[in-house]
Amino acid sequence: MAATASELPQVVDSAFRSAENKQRDQYRHPVETLSFFGIKPEMSVLEVWPARGWYTEILAPYLKDKGKLTIANFRQNDGSLEDERKIFWARLAAKLKQDIKKHPDHFGAVQVEEFDPPGLMQLQQVNQFDLVLSFRNSHIWNEEGYLLDVYRALFDMLKPGGTLGLVEHRSSRLSEISSRAGEGYLDEYYVIAVAQQAGFILADRSEINANPKDSKDYPKGVYALPPTLAMGALDKARYLAIGESDRMTLKFTKPLVP
């Protein structure tokens, strides 16, 4: 099926997507979120760190006929990785790459790149993408101390006038100087300030992915909530009732002229 802007809901409702993934639409609002970011079927789009590919399986069929999707995923494990979290990320990246190869009718020709800050951040595509998307990755980059460097790299990859779309777990506002509060959460004003320092202009913000039930004060931070449910059986019903995290949804643009 050739995708057009009006068919984004049909792509989201595709039989290819599992019932488990569709269940999360109520928290992630993919049609509204991607529409807010201004996606068009003829765009060249970069998705950064897609993990299991929840958004990839929506983006790829939508773009495959008229546009182009590139994913910048974590690098493959060549045996040198020692950090358990990075080994896990590499495993997810390999699994998604296999899934894309296994289902060409659904995904089309997705270009796969490796992106492993801080050492591997520069893709070959400079000034090439109409839209760069990052879903719930910024807290990791901030924890590791290279959020600004990543945003600068994404800035370079975008065409002048292009859009950066960010969705991130949102903390409560504590002070003018705080960046995060609770594991996995980031302050919205802090994220905006870092993006602006990287050269971006804040074009708009949305409450599409807000969740007022999220009190952001759990023993294991955002990971206590679904889908991770890091607390196991302890208070599981409570966390399921809250749902996925409260999230900022931010739209930035790269200036047409430096």
PDB file of C-alpha atoms in Angstrom, residues 32-188:
ATOM      1  CA  GLU A  32      -0.767  12.611  16.714  1.00  0.00           C
ATOM      2  CA  THR A  33       2.948  12.716  17.593  1.00  0.00           C
ATOM      3  CA  LEU A  34       4.254  12.175  14.069  1.00  0.00           C
ATOM      4  CA  SER A  35       1.684  14.609  12.674  1.00  0.00           C
ATOM      5  CA  PHE A  36       2.813  17.210  15.222  1.00  0.00           C
ATOM      6  CA  PHE A  37       6.384  16.783  14.006  1.00  0.00           C
ATOM      7  CA  GLY A  38       5.166  17.421  10.446  1.00  0.00           C
ATOM      8  CA  ILE A  39       6.079  14.097   8.872  1.00  0.00           C
ATOM      9  CA  LYS A  40       5.329  13.662   5.156  1.00  0.00           C
ATOM     10  CA  PRO A  41       5.597  10.439   3.103  1.00  0.00           C
ATOM     11  CA  GLU A  42       8.218  11.924   0.771  1.00  0.00           C
ATOM     12  CA  MET A  43      10.628  12.942   3.558  1.00  0.00           C
ATOM     13  CA  SER A  44      14.094  11.654   4.357  1.00  0.00           C
ATOM     14  CA  VAL A  45      13.812  10.692   8.048  1.00  0.00           C
ATOM     15  CA  LEU A  46      16.394   9.617  10.616  1.00  0.00           C
ATOM     16  CA  GLU A  47      15.269   7.716  13.711  1.00  0.00           C
ATOM     17  CA  VAL A  48      17.927   7.644  16.419  1.00  0.00           C
ATOM     18  CA  TRP A  49      18.267   4.621  18.711  1.00  0.00           C
ATOM     19  CA  PRO A  50      15.010   2.865  17.777  1.00  0.00           C
ATOM     20  CA  ALA A  51      15.685   0.001  20.242  1.00  0.00           C
ATOM     21  CA  ARG A  52      13.108  -2.720  19.499  1.00  0.00           C
ATOM     22  CA  GLY A  53      11.690  -0.710  16.599  1.00  0.00           C
ATOM     23  CA  TRP A  54       8.307   0.264  18.014  1.00  0.00           C
ATOM     24  CA  TYR A  55       8.277   3.423  15.912  1.00  0.00           C
ATOM     25  CA  THR A  56      10.350   1.900  13.100  1.00  0.00           C
ATOM     26  CA  GLU A  57       7.562  -0.485  12.160  1.00  0.00           C
ATOM     27  CA  ILE A  58       5.324   2.576  11.662  1.00  0.00           C
ATOM     28  CA  LEU A  59       7.841   4.880   9.992  1.00  0.00           C
ATOM     29  CA  ALA A  60       9.237   2.364   7.522  1.00  0.00           C
ATOM     30  CA  PRO A  61       6.012   1.430   5.664  1.00  0.00           C
ATOM     31  CA  TYR A  62       4.861   5.042   5.743  1.00  0.00           C
ATOM     32  CA  LEU A  63       8.041   6.260   4.027  1.00  0.00           C
ATOM     33  CA  LYS A  64       9.047   3.295   1.879  1.00  0.00           C
ATOM     34  CA  ASP A  65       7.337   4.295  -1.408  1.00  0.00           C
ATOM     35  CA  LYS A  66       8.092   8.013  -1.626  1.00  0.00           C
ATOM     36  CA  GLY A  67      10.575   8.796   1.134  1.00  0.00           C
ATOM     37  CA  LYS A  68      13.511   7.219   2.937  1.00  0.00           C
ATOM     38  CA  LEU A  69      14.042   5.962   6.474  1.00  0.00           C
ATOM     39  CA  THR A  70      17.450   5.699   8.087  1.00  0.00           C
ATOM     40  CA  ILE A  71      17.890   4.317  11.582  1.00  0.00           C
ATOM     41  CA  ALA A  72      20.929   5.198  13.675  1.00  0.00           C
ATOM     42  CA  ASN A  73      21.077   2.267  16.060  1.00  0.00           C
ATOM     43  CA  PHE A  74      23.593   1.152  18.644  1.00  0.00           C
ATOM     44  CA  ARG A  75      26.734  -0.447  17.224  1.00  0.00           C
ATOM     45  CA  GLN A  76      27.109  -4.187  16.893  1.00  0.00           C
ATOM     46  CA  ASN A  77      28.949  -6.090  19.573  1.00  0.00           C
ATOM     47  CA  ASP A  78      32.314  -7.084  18.149  1.00  0.00           C
ATOM     48  CA  GLY A  79      33.283  -8.708  21.417  1.00  0.00           C
ATOM     49  CA  SER A  80      34.760  -5.554  22.927  1.00  0.00           C
ATOM     50  CA  LEU A  81      31.665  -4.455  24.830  1.00  0.00           C
ATOM     51  CA  GLU A  82      31.835  -5.054  28.574  1.00  0.00           C
ATOM     52  CA  ASP A  83      29.034  -2.865  29.930  1.00  0.00           C
ATOM     53  CA  GLU A  84      25.888  -4.979  30.355  1.00  0.00           C
ATOM     54  CA  ARG A  85      23.596  -2.177  29.242  1.00  0.00           C
ATOM     55  CA  LYS A  86      25.558  -1.641  26.029  1.00  0.00           C
ATOM     56  CA  ILE A  87      25.601  -5.367  25.338  1.00  0.00           C
ATOM     57  CA  PHE A  88      21.817  -5.360  25.723  1.00  0.00           C
ATOM     58  CA  TRP A  89      21.461  -2.382  23.364  1.00  0.00           C
ATOM     59  CA  ALA A  90      23.669  -4.100  20.791  1.00  0.00           C
ATOM     60  CA  ARG A  91      21.473  -7.190  21.025  1.00  0.00           C
ATOM     61  CA  LEU A  92      18.353  -5.096  20.396  1.00  0.00           C
ATOM     62  CA  ALA A  93      20.007  -3.405  17.417  1.00  0.00           C
ATOM     63  CA  ALA A  94      20.951  -6.745  15.879  1.00  0.00           C
ATOM     64  CA  LYS A  95      17.435  -8.103  16.399  1.00  0.00           C
ATOM     65  CA  LEU A  96      15.814  -5.098  14.716  1.00  0.00           C
ATOM     66  CA  LYS A  97      18.214  -5.327  11.787  1.00  0.00           C
ATOM     67  CA  GLN A  98      17.226  -8.977  11.338  1.00  0.00           C
ATOM     68  CA  ASP A  99      13.516  -8.137  11.551  1.00  0.00           C
ATOM     69  CA  ILE A 100      13.859  -5.502   8.839  1.00  0.00           C
ATOM     70  CA  LYS A 101      15.706  -7.914   6.577  1.00  0.00           C
ATOM     71  CA  LYS A 102      13.149 -10.651   7.250  1.00  0.00           C
ATOM     72  CA  HIS A 103      10.122  -8.494   6.324  1.00  0.00           C
ATOM     73  CA  PRO A 104      11.061  -6.402   3.260  1.00  0.00           C
ATOM     74  CA  ASP A 105       7.440  -6.059   2.149  1.00  0.00           C
ATOM     75  CA  HIS A 106       6.622  -4.195   5.337  1.00  0.00           C
ATOM     76  CA  PHE A 107       9.804  -2.239   6.019  1.00  0.00           C
ATOM     77  CA  GLY A 108      11.089  -1.583   2.515  1.00  0.00           C
ATOM     78  CA  ALA A 109      14.688  -0.416   2.097  1.00  0.00           C
ATOM     79  CA  VAL A 110      15.678   0.924   5.515  1.00  0.00           C
ATOM     80  CA  GLN A 111      19.235   2.207   5.773  1.00  0.00           C
ATOM     81  CA  VAL A 112      20.941   1.114   8.991  1.00  0.00           C
ATOM     82  CA  GLU A 113      23.771   3.140  10.544  1.00  0.00           C
ATOM     83  CA  GLU A 114      25.672   2.740  13.807  1.00  0.00           C
ATOM     84  CA  PHE A 115      25.466   5.478  16.432  1.00  0.00           C
ATOM     85  CA  ASP A 116      27.406   5.065  19.675  1.00  0.00           C
ATOM     86  CA  PRO A 117      28.155   8.334  21.500  1.00  0.00           C
ATOM     87  CA  PRO A 118      30.564   9.771  22.264  1.00  0.00           C
ATOM     88  CA  GLY A 119      32.960   8.022  19.906  1.00  0.00           C
ATOM     89  CA  LEU A 120      30.656   7.200  16.991  1.00  0.00           C
ATOM     90  CA  MET A 121      28.242  10.043  16.283  1.00  0.00           C
ATOM     91  CA  GLN A 122      29.069  11.365  12.825  1.00  0.00           C
ATOM     92  CA  LEU A 123      27.081   9.673  10.074  1.00  0.00           C
ATOM     93  CA  GLN A 124      27.931  10.229   6.430  1.00  0.00           C
ATOM     94  CA  GLN A 125      24.703  12.129   5.875  1.00  0.00           C
ATOM     95  CA  VAL A 126      25.429  15.795   6.665  1.00  0.00           C
ATOM     96  CA  ASN A 127      22.615  18.253   5.886  1.00  0.00           C
ATOM     97  CA  GLN A 128      20.596  15.358   4.437  1.00  0.00           C
ATOM     98  CA  PHE A 129      17.541  14.713   6.620  1.00  0.00           C
ATOM     99  CA  ASP A 130      14.221  16.542   6.606  1.00  0.00           C
ATOM    100  CA  LEU A 131      13.282  15.119   9.994  1.00  0.00           C
ATOM    101  CA  VAL A 132      15.292  13.599  12.848  1.00  0.00           C
ATOM    102  CA  LEU A 133      13.374  11.734  15.554  1.00  0.00           C
ATOM    103  CA  SER A 134      14.426  10.632  19.034  1.00  0.00           C
ATOM    104  CA  PHE A 135      12.034   8.884  21.398  1.00  0.00           C
ATOM    105  CA  ARG A 136      13.038   8.642  25.079  1.00  0.00           C
ATOM    106  CA  ASN A 137      16.796   8.596  24.515  1.00  0.00           C
ATOM    107  CA  SER A 138      17.902  11.982  25.824  1.00  0.00           C
ATOM    108  CA  HIS A 139      17.990  10.927  29.488  1.00  0.00           C
ATOM    109  CA  ILE A 140      20.564   8.254  28.636  1.00  0.00           C
ATOM    110  CA  TRP A 141      22.760  10.701  26.744  1.00  0.00           C
ATOM    111  CA  ASN A 142      22.457  13.157  29.608  1.00  0.00           C
ATOM    112  CA  GLU A 143      23.384  10.526  32.204  1.00  0.00           C
ATOM    113  CA  GLU A 144      26.516   9.744  30.216  1.00  0.00           C
ATOM    114  CA  GLY A 145      27.403  13.425  29.894  1.00  0.00           C
ATOM    115  CA  TYR A 146      27.139  13.920  26.142  1.00  0.00           C
ATOM    116  CA  LEU A 147      23.628  15.244  25.528  1.00  0.00           C
ATOM    117  CA  LEU A 148      24.900  18.491  23.996  1.00  0.00           C
ATOM    118  CA  ASP A 149      27.351  16.619  21.761  1.00  0.00           C
ATOM    119  CA  VAL A 150      24.565  14.374  20.466  1.00  0.00           C
ATOM    120  CA  TYR A 151      22.274  17.311  19.771  1.00  0.00           C
ATOM    121  CA  ARG A 152      25.077  19.038  17.874  1.00  0.00           C
ATOM    122  CA  ALA A 153      25.587  15.900  15.797  1.00  0.00           C
ATOM    123  CA  LEU A 154      21.868  15.715  15.014  1.00  0.00           C
ATOM    124  CA  PHE A 155      21.936  19.402  14.093  1.00  0.00           C
ATOM    125  CA  ASP A 156      24.654  18.688  11.517  1.00  0.00           C
ATOM    126  CA  MET A 157      22.680  15.815  10.003  1.00  0.00           C
ATOM    127  CA  LEU A 158      19.545  17.912   9.402  1.00  0.00           C
ATOM    128  CA  LYS A 159      18.969  19.961   6.294  1.00  0.00           C
ATOM    129  CA  PRO A 160      18.676  23.709   6.909  1.00  0.00           C
ATOM    130  CA  GLY A 161      15.025  24.250   7.804  1.00  0.00           C
ATOM    131  CA  GLY A 162      14.700  20.637   8.932  1.00  0.00           C
ATOM    132  CA  THR A 163      12.957  19.444  12.095  1.00  0.00           C
ATOM    133  CA  LEU A 164      14.153  17.667  15.224  1.00  0.00           C
ATOM    134  CA  GLY A 165      11.341  15.867  17.053  1.00  0.00           C
ATOM    135  CA  LEU A 166      11.988  14.841  20.659  1.00  0.00           C
ATOM    136  CA  VAL A 167       9.863  12.838  23.069  1.00  0.00           C
ATOM    137  CA  GLU A 168      11.317  12.387  26.555  1.00  0.00           C
ATOM    138  CA  HIS A 169      10.295  11.415  30.090  1.00  0.00           C
ATOM    139  CA  ARG A 170       9.494  14.689  31.870  1.00  0.00           C
ATOM    140  CA  SER A 171      10.483  15.414  35.455  1.00  0.00           C
ATOM    141  CA  SER A 172       8.829  17.824  37.819  1.00  0.00           C
ATOM    142  CA  ARG A 173      10.367  21.290  37.761  1.00  0.00           C
ATOM    143  CA  LEU A 174      12.700  21.652  40.732  1.00  0.00           C
ATOM    144  CA  SER A 175      14.818  24.714  40.040  1.00  0.00           C
ATOM    145  CA  GLU A 176      16.394  26.817  37.313  1.00  0.00           C
ATOM    146  CA  ILE A 177      19.587  24.754  37.441  1.00  0.00           C
ATOM    147  CA  SER A 178      18.314  21.177  37.815  1.00  0.00           C
ATOM    148  CA  SER A 179      18.510  18.862  34.823  1.00  0.00           C
ATOM    149  CA  ARG A 180      16.746  15.763  36.120  1.00  0.00           C
ATOM    150  CA  ALA A 181      14.810  14.441  39.083  1.00  0.00           C
ATOM    151  CA  GLY A 182      14.274  10.727  39.472  1.00  0.00           C
ATOM    152  CA  GLU A 183      15.959   8.068  37.378  1.00  0.00           C
ATOM    153  CA  GLY A 184      15.153   8.398  33.683  1.00  0.00           C
ATOM    154  CA  TYR A 185      13.421  11.783  33.869  1.00  0.00           C
ATOM    155  CA  LEU A 186      14.643  15.113  32.466  1.00  0.00           C
ATOM    156  CA  ASP A 187      13.557  18.689  33.046  1.00  0.00           C
ATOM    157  CA  GLU A 188      11.795  20.085  29.972  1.00  0.00           C
TER     158      GLU A 188
END
